[in-house]
Tab-separated table of C-alpha atoms and ligand atoms in Angstrom:
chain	number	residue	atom	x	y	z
A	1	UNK	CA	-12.842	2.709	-52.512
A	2	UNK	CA	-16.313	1.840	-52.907
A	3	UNK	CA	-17.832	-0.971	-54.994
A	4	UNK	CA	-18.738	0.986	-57.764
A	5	UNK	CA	-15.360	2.655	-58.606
A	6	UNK	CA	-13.866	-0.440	-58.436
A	7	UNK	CA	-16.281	-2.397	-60.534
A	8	UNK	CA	-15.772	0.443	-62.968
A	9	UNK	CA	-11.782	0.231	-62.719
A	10	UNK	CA	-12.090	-4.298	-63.829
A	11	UNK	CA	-14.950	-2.734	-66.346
A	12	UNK	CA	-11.805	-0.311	-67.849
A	13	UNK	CA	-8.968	-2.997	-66.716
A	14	UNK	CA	-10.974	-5.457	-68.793
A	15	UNK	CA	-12.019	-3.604	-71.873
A	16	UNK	CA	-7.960	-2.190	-72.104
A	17	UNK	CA	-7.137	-5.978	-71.847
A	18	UNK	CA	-9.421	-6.663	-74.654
A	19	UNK	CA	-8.447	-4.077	-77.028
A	20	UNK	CA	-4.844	-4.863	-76.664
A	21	UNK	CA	-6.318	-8.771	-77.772
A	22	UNK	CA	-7.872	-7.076	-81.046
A	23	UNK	CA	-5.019	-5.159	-81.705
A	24	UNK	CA	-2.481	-8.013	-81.304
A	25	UNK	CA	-4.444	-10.055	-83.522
A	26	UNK	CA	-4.847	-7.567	-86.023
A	27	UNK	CA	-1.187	-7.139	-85.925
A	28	UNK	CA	-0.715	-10.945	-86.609
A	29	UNK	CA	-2.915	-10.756	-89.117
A	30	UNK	CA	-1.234	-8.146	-90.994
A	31	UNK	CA	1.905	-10.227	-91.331
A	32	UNK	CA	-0.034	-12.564	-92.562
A	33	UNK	CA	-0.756	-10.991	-95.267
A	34	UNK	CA	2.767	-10.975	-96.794
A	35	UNK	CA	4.341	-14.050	-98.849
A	36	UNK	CA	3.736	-17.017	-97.234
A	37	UNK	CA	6.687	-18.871	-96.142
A	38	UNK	CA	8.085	-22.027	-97.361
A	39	UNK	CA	5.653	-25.060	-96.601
A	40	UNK	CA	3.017	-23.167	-94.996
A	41	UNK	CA	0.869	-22.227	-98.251
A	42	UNK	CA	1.634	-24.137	-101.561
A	43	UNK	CA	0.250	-24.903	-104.800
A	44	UNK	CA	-0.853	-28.381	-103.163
A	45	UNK	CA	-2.756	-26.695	-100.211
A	46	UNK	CA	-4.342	-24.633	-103.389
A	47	UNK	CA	-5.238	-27.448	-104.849
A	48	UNK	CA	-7.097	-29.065	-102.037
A	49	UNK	CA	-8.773	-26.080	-100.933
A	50	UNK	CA	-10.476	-25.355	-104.405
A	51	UNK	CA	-11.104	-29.338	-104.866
A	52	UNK	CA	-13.114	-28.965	-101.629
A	53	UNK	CA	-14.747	-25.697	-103.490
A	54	UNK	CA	-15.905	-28.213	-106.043
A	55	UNK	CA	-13.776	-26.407	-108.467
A	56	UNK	CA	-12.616	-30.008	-108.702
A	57	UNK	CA	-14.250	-30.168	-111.945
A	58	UNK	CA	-11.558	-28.544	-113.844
A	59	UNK	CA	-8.930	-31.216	-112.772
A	60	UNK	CA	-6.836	-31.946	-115.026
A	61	UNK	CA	-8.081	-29.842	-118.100
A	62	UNK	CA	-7.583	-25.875	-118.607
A	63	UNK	CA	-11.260	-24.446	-117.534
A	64	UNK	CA	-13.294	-23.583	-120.067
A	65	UNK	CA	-16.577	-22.588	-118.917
A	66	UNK	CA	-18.935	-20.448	-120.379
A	67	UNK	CA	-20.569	-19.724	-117.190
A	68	UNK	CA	-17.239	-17.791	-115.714
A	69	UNK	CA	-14.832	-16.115	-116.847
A	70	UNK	CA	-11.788	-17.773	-117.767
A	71	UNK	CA	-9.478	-15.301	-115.488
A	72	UNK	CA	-11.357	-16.056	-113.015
A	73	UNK	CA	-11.395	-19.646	-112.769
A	74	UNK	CA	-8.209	-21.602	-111.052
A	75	UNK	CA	-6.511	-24.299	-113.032
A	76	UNK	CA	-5.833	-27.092	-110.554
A	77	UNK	CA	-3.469	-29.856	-111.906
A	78	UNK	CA	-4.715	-33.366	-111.837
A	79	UNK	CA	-2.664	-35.233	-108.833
A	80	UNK	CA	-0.988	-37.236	-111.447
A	81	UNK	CA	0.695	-34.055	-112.664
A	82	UNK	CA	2.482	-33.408	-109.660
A	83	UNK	CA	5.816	-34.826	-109.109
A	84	UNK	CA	6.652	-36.157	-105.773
A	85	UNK	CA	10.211	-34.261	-105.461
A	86	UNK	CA	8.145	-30.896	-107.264
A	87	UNK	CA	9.723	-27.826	-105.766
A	88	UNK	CA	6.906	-25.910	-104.085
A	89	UNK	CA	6.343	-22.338	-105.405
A	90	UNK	CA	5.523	-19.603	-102.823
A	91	UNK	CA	2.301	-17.806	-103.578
A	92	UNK	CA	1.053	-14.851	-101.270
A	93	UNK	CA	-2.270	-14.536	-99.810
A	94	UNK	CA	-3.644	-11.947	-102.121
A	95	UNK	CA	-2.490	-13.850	-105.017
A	96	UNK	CA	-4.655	-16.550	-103.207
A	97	UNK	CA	-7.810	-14.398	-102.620
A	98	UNK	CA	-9.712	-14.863	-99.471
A	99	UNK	CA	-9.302	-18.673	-97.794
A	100	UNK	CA	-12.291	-20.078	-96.095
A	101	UNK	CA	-9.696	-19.702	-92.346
A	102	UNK	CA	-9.053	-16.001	-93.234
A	103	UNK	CA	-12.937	-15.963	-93.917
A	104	UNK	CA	-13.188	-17.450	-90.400
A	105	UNK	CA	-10.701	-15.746	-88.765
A	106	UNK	CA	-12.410	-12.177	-90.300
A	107	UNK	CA	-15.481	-13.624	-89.221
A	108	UNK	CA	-14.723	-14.857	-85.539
A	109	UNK	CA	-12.699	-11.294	-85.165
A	110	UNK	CA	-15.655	-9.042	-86.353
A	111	UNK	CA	-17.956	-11.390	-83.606
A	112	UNK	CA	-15.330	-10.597	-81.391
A	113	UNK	CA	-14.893	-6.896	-82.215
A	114	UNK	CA	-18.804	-6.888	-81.692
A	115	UNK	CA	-18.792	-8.063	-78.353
A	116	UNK	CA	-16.432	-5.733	-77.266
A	117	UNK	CA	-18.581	-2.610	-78.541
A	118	UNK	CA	-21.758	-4.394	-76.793
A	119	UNK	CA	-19.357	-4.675	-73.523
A	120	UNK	CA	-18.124	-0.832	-73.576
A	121	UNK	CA	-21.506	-0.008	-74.238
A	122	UNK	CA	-23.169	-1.944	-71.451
A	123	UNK	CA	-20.703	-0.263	-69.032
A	124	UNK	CA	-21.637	3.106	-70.279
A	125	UNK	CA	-24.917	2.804	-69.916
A	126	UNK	CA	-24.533	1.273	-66.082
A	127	UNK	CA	-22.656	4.434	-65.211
A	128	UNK	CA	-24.329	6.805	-67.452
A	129	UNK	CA	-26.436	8.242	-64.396
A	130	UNK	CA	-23.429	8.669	-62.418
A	131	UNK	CA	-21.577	10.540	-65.194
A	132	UNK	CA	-24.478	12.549	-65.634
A	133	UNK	CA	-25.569	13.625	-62.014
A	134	UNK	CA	-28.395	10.792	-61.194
A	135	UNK	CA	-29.155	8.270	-59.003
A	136	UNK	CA	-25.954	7.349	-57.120
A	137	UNK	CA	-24.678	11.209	-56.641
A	138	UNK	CA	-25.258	14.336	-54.562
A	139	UNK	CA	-29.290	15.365	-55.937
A	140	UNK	CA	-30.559	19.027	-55.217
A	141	UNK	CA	-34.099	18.867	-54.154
A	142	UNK	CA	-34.833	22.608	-53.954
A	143	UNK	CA	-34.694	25.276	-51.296
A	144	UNK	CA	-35.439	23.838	-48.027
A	145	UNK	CA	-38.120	26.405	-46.939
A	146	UNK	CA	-39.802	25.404	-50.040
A	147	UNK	CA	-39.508	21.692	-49.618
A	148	UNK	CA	-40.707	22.300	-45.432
A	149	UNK	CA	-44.012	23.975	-47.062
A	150	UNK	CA	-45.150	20.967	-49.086
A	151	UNK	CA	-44.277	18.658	-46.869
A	152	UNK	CA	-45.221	20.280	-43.334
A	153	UNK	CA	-48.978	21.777	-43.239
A	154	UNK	CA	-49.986	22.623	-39.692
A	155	UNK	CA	-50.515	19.082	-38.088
A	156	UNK	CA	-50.942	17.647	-41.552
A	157	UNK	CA	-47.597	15.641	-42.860
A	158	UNK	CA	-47.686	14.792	-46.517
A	159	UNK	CA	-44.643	12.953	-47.266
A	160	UNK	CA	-43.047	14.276	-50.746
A	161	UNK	CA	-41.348	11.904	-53.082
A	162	UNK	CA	-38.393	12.834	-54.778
A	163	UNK	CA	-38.583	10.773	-58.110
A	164	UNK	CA	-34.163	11.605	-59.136
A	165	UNK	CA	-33.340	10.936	-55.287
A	166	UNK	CA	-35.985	7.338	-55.480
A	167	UNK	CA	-36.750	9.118	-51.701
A	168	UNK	CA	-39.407	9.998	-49.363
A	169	UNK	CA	-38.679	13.315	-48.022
A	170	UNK	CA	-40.642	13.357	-44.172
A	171	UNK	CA	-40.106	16.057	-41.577
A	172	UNK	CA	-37.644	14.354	-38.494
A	173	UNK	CA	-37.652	16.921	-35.039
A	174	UNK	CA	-33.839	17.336	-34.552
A	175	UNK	CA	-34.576	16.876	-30.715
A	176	UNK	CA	-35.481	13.634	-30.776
A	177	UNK	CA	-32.396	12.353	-32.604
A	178	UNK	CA	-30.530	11.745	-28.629
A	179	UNK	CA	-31.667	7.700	-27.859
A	180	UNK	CA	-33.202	7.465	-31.316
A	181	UNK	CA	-31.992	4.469	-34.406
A	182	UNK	CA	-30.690	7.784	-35.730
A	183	UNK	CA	-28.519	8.810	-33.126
A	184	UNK	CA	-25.230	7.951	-34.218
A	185	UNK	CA	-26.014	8.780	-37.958
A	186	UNK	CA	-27.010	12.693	-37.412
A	187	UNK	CA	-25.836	13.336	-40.872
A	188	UNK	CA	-29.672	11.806	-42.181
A	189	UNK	CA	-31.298	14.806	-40.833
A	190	UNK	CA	-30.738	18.414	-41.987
A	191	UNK	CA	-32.707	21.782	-42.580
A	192	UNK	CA	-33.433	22.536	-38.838
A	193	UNK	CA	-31.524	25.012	-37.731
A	194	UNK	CA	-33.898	27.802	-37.679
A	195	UNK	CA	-36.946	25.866	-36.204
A	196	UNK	CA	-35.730	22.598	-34.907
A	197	UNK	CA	-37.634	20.750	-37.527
A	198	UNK	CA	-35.252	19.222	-40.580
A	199	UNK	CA	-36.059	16.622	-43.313
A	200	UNK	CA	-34.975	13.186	-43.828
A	201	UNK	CA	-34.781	11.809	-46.809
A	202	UNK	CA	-35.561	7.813	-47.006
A	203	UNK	CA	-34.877	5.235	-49.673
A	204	UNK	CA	-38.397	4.195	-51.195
A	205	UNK	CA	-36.773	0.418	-51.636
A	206	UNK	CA	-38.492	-1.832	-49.161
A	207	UNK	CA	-35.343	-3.061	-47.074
A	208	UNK	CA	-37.286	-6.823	-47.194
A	209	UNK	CA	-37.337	-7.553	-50.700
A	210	UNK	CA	-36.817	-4.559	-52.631
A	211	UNK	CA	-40.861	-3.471	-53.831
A	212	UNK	CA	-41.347	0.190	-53.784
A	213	UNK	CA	-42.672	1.702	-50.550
A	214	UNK	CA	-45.466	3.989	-50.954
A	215	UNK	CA	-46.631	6.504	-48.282
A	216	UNK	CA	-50.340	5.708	-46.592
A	217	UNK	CA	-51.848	9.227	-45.388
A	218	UNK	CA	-54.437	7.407	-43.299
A	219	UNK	CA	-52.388	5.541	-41.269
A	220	UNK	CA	-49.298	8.563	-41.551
A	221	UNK	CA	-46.929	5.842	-42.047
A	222	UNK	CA	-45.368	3.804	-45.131
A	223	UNK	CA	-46.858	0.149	-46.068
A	224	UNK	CA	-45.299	-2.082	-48.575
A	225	UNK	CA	-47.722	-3.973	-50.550
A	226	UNK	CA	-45.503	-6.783	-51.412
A	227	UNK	CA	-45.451	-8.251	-47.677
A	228	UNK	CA	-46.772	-5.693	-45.690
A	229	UNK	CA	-44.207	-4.473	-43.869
A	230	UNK	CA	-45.058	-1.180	-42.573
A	231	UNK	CA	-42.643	2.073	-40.827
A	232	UNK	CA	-43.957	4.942	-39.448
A	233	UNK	CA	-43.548	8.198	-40.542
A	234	UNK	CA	-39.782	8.921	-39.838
A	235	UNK	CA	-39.360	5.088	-41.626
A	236	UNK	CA	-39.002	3.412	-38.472
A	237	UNK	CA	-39.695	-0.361	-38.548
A	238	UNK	CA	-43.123	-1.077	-36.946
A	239	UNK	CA	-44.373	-4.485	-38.225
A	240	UNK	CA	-43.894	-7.325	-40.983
A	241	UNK	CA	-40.885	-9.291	-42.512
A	242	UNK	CA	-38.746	-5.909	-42.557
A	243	UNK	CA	-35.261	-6.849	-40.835
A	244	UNK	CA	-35.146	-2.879	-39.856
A	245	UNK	CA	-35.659	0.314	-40.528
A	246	UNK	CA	-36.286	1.822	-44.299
A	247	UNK	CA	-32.455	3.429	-45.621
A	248	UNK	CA	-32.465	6.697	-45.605
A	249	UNK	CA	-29.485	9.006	-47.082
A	250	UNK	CA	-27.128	11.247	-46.087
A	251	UNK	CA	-28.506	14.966	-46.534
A	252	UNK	CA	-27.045	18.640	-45.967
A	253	UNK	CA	-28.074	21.921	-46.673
A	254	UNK	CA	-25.771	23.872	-49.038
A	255	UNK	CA	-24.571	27.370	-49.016
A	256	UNK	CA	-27.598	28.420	-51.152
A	257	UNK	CA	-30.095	27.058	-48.650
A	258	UNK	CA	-30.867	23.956	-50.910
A	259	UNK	CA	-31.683	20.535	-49.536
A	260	UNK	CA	-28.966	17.997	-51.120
A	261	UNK	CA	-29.641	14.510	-50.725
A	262	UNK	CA	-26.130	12.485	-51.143
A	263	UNK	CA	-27.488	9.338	-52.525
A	264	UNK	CA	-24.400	7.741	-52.888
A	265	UNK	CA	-24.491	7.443	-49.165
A	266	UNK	CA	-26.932	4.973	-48.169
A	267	UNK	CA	-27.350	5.237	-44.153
A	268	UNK	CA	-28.671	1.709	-42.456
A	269	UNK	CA	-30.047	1.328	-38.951
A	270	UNK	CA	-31.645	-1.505	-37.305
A	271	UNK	CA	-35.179	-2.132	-35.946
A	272	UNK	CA	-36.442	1.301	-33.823
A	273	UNK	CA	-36.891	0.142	-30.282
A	274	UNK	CA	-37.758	3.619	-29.579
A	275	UNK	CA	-40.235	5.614	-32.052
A	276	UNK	CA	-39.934	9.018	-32.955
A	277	UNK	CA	-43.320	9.534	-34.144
A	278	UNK	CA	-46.440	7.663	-33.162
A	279	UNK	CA	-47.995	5.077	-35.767
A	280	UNK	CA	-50.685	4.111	-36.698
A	281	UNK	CA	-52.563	6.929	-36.561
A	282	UNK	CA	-55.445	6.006	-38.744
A	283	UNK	CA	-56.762	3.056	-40.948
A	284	UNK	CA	-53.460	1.227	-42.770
A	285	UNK	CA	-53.763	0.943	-46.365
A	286	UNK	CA	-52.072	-2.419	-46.328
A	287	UNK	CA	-53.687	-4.980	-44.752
B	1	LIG	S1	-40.653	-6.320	-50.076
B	1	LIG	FE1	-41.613	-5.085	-48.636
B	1	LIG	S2	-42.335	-6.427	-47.188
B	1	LIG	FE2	-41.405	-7.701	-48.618
């Protein structure tokens, strides 16, 4: 099971989890809304809730105001009126109208209900590229003879970045994978069958820190400008704080003859002590 399945099975575990909180308090608060039940809600907690309203001003007298509507306006009885042995009369919430806790308690469950949406839709977006075919899945690059002719010019090697795959696509000569970093990985070189010349496809994400690699055609190498770490042309680790070689992916050739980098599969190997390709060949562009 890899990381990101099961980061996205506690993403759903959690969200379920939270829904069934929403609905369960929903629920609750549905019941709520019937007849209170003896003792919980009273004409005294009435009282005190509109004295705190400042409807106070109406104590003891009928209200009378010109300002609001009669209806509309609760007649409180001054504390002398009550009785100490006064039965207390149910009332139910709507007769009530909305209490300043089921104004909280609507108000803390819509923040709630809020972060839940931002949650779902944080997730979403993290996997949207892998629900979509991006980063992080199997990425056609086009035809491999294709690819070979932009890439491979006589003695000239221009390195061709594939911006879906975030990878440098370099030609690798399948006969040098025996006693090479890349011997036990085969599956990071494909395409040369017919010539003995395949591509590799390798991870533009400096393996020190993380800056962008970009190629350097003078030197026929790669040279990070963060710390100048600097691989040679098949992304072998030649110099600088670089703990080993740049990733590269898994890549295949499909039944159509297309180049598919698998970018899902990120393939590590440690410092080359044997090169491939020579490096530097020309000024560095890094210094
Ligand atoms: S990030 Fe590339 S050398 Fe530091």
């Amino acid at each position: 099971m890899t990381g990101a399945l099961l980061f996205a099975m506690i993403l759903i575990l959690l969200a379920l989890i939270s829904a069934a909180a929403v609905v369960a308090i929903a629920a609750r608060r549905q019941d709520a809304d019937g007849p209170a039940t003896a003792g919980e809600f009273d004409r005294r907690a009435q009282k005190a809730d509109q004295e705190r309203k400042k409807v106070a001003a109406t104590v003891g007298t009928a209200p009378a105001s010109d300002a609001v509507p009669a209806e509309d306006v609760v007649y409180v009885p001054a504390p002398h009126e009550f009785e100490e042995d006064e039965p207390r009369v149910e009332i139910s919430y709507d007769d009530y109208g909305v209490t300043r806790r089921k104004f909280f308690n609507r108000a803390i469950g819509a923040v709630f209900g809020l972060f839940i949406l931002q949650f779902a839709l944080a997730g979403l977006a993290f996997f949207w590229p892998k629900l979509k075919g991006g980063f992080g899945t199997a990425i056609k690059a086009g035809s491999v003879s294709s690819l070979k002719a932009q890439v491979i010019d006589g003695a000239t090697v221009t390195p061709l970045f594939v911006p879906a795959a975030q990878a440098w696509l370099v030609p690798f000569e399948v006969s040098r994978l025996p006693g090479s970093s890349f011997e036990a990985t085969p599956n990071v070189v494909a395409g040369g069958e017919s010539d003995g010349i395949g591509l590799m496809a390798l991870w533009q994400k400096c393996v020190h820190l993380g800056c962008r690699v970009p190629d350097c055609v003078s030197s026929q190498g790669f040279e990070c400008p963060c710390h100048g770490s600097k691989y040679n042309i098949s992304g072998e680790y030649s110099s600088g704080p670089a703990p080993r070689n740049l990733d590269r992916f898994a890549v295949a050739v499909d039944d159509a003859g297309d180049f598919v980098i698998d970018t899902g599969t990120v393939v590590q190997t440690s410092r080359a002590t044997t090169f491939t390709a020579v490096y530097p060949q020309g000024p560095f562009c890094v210094g």
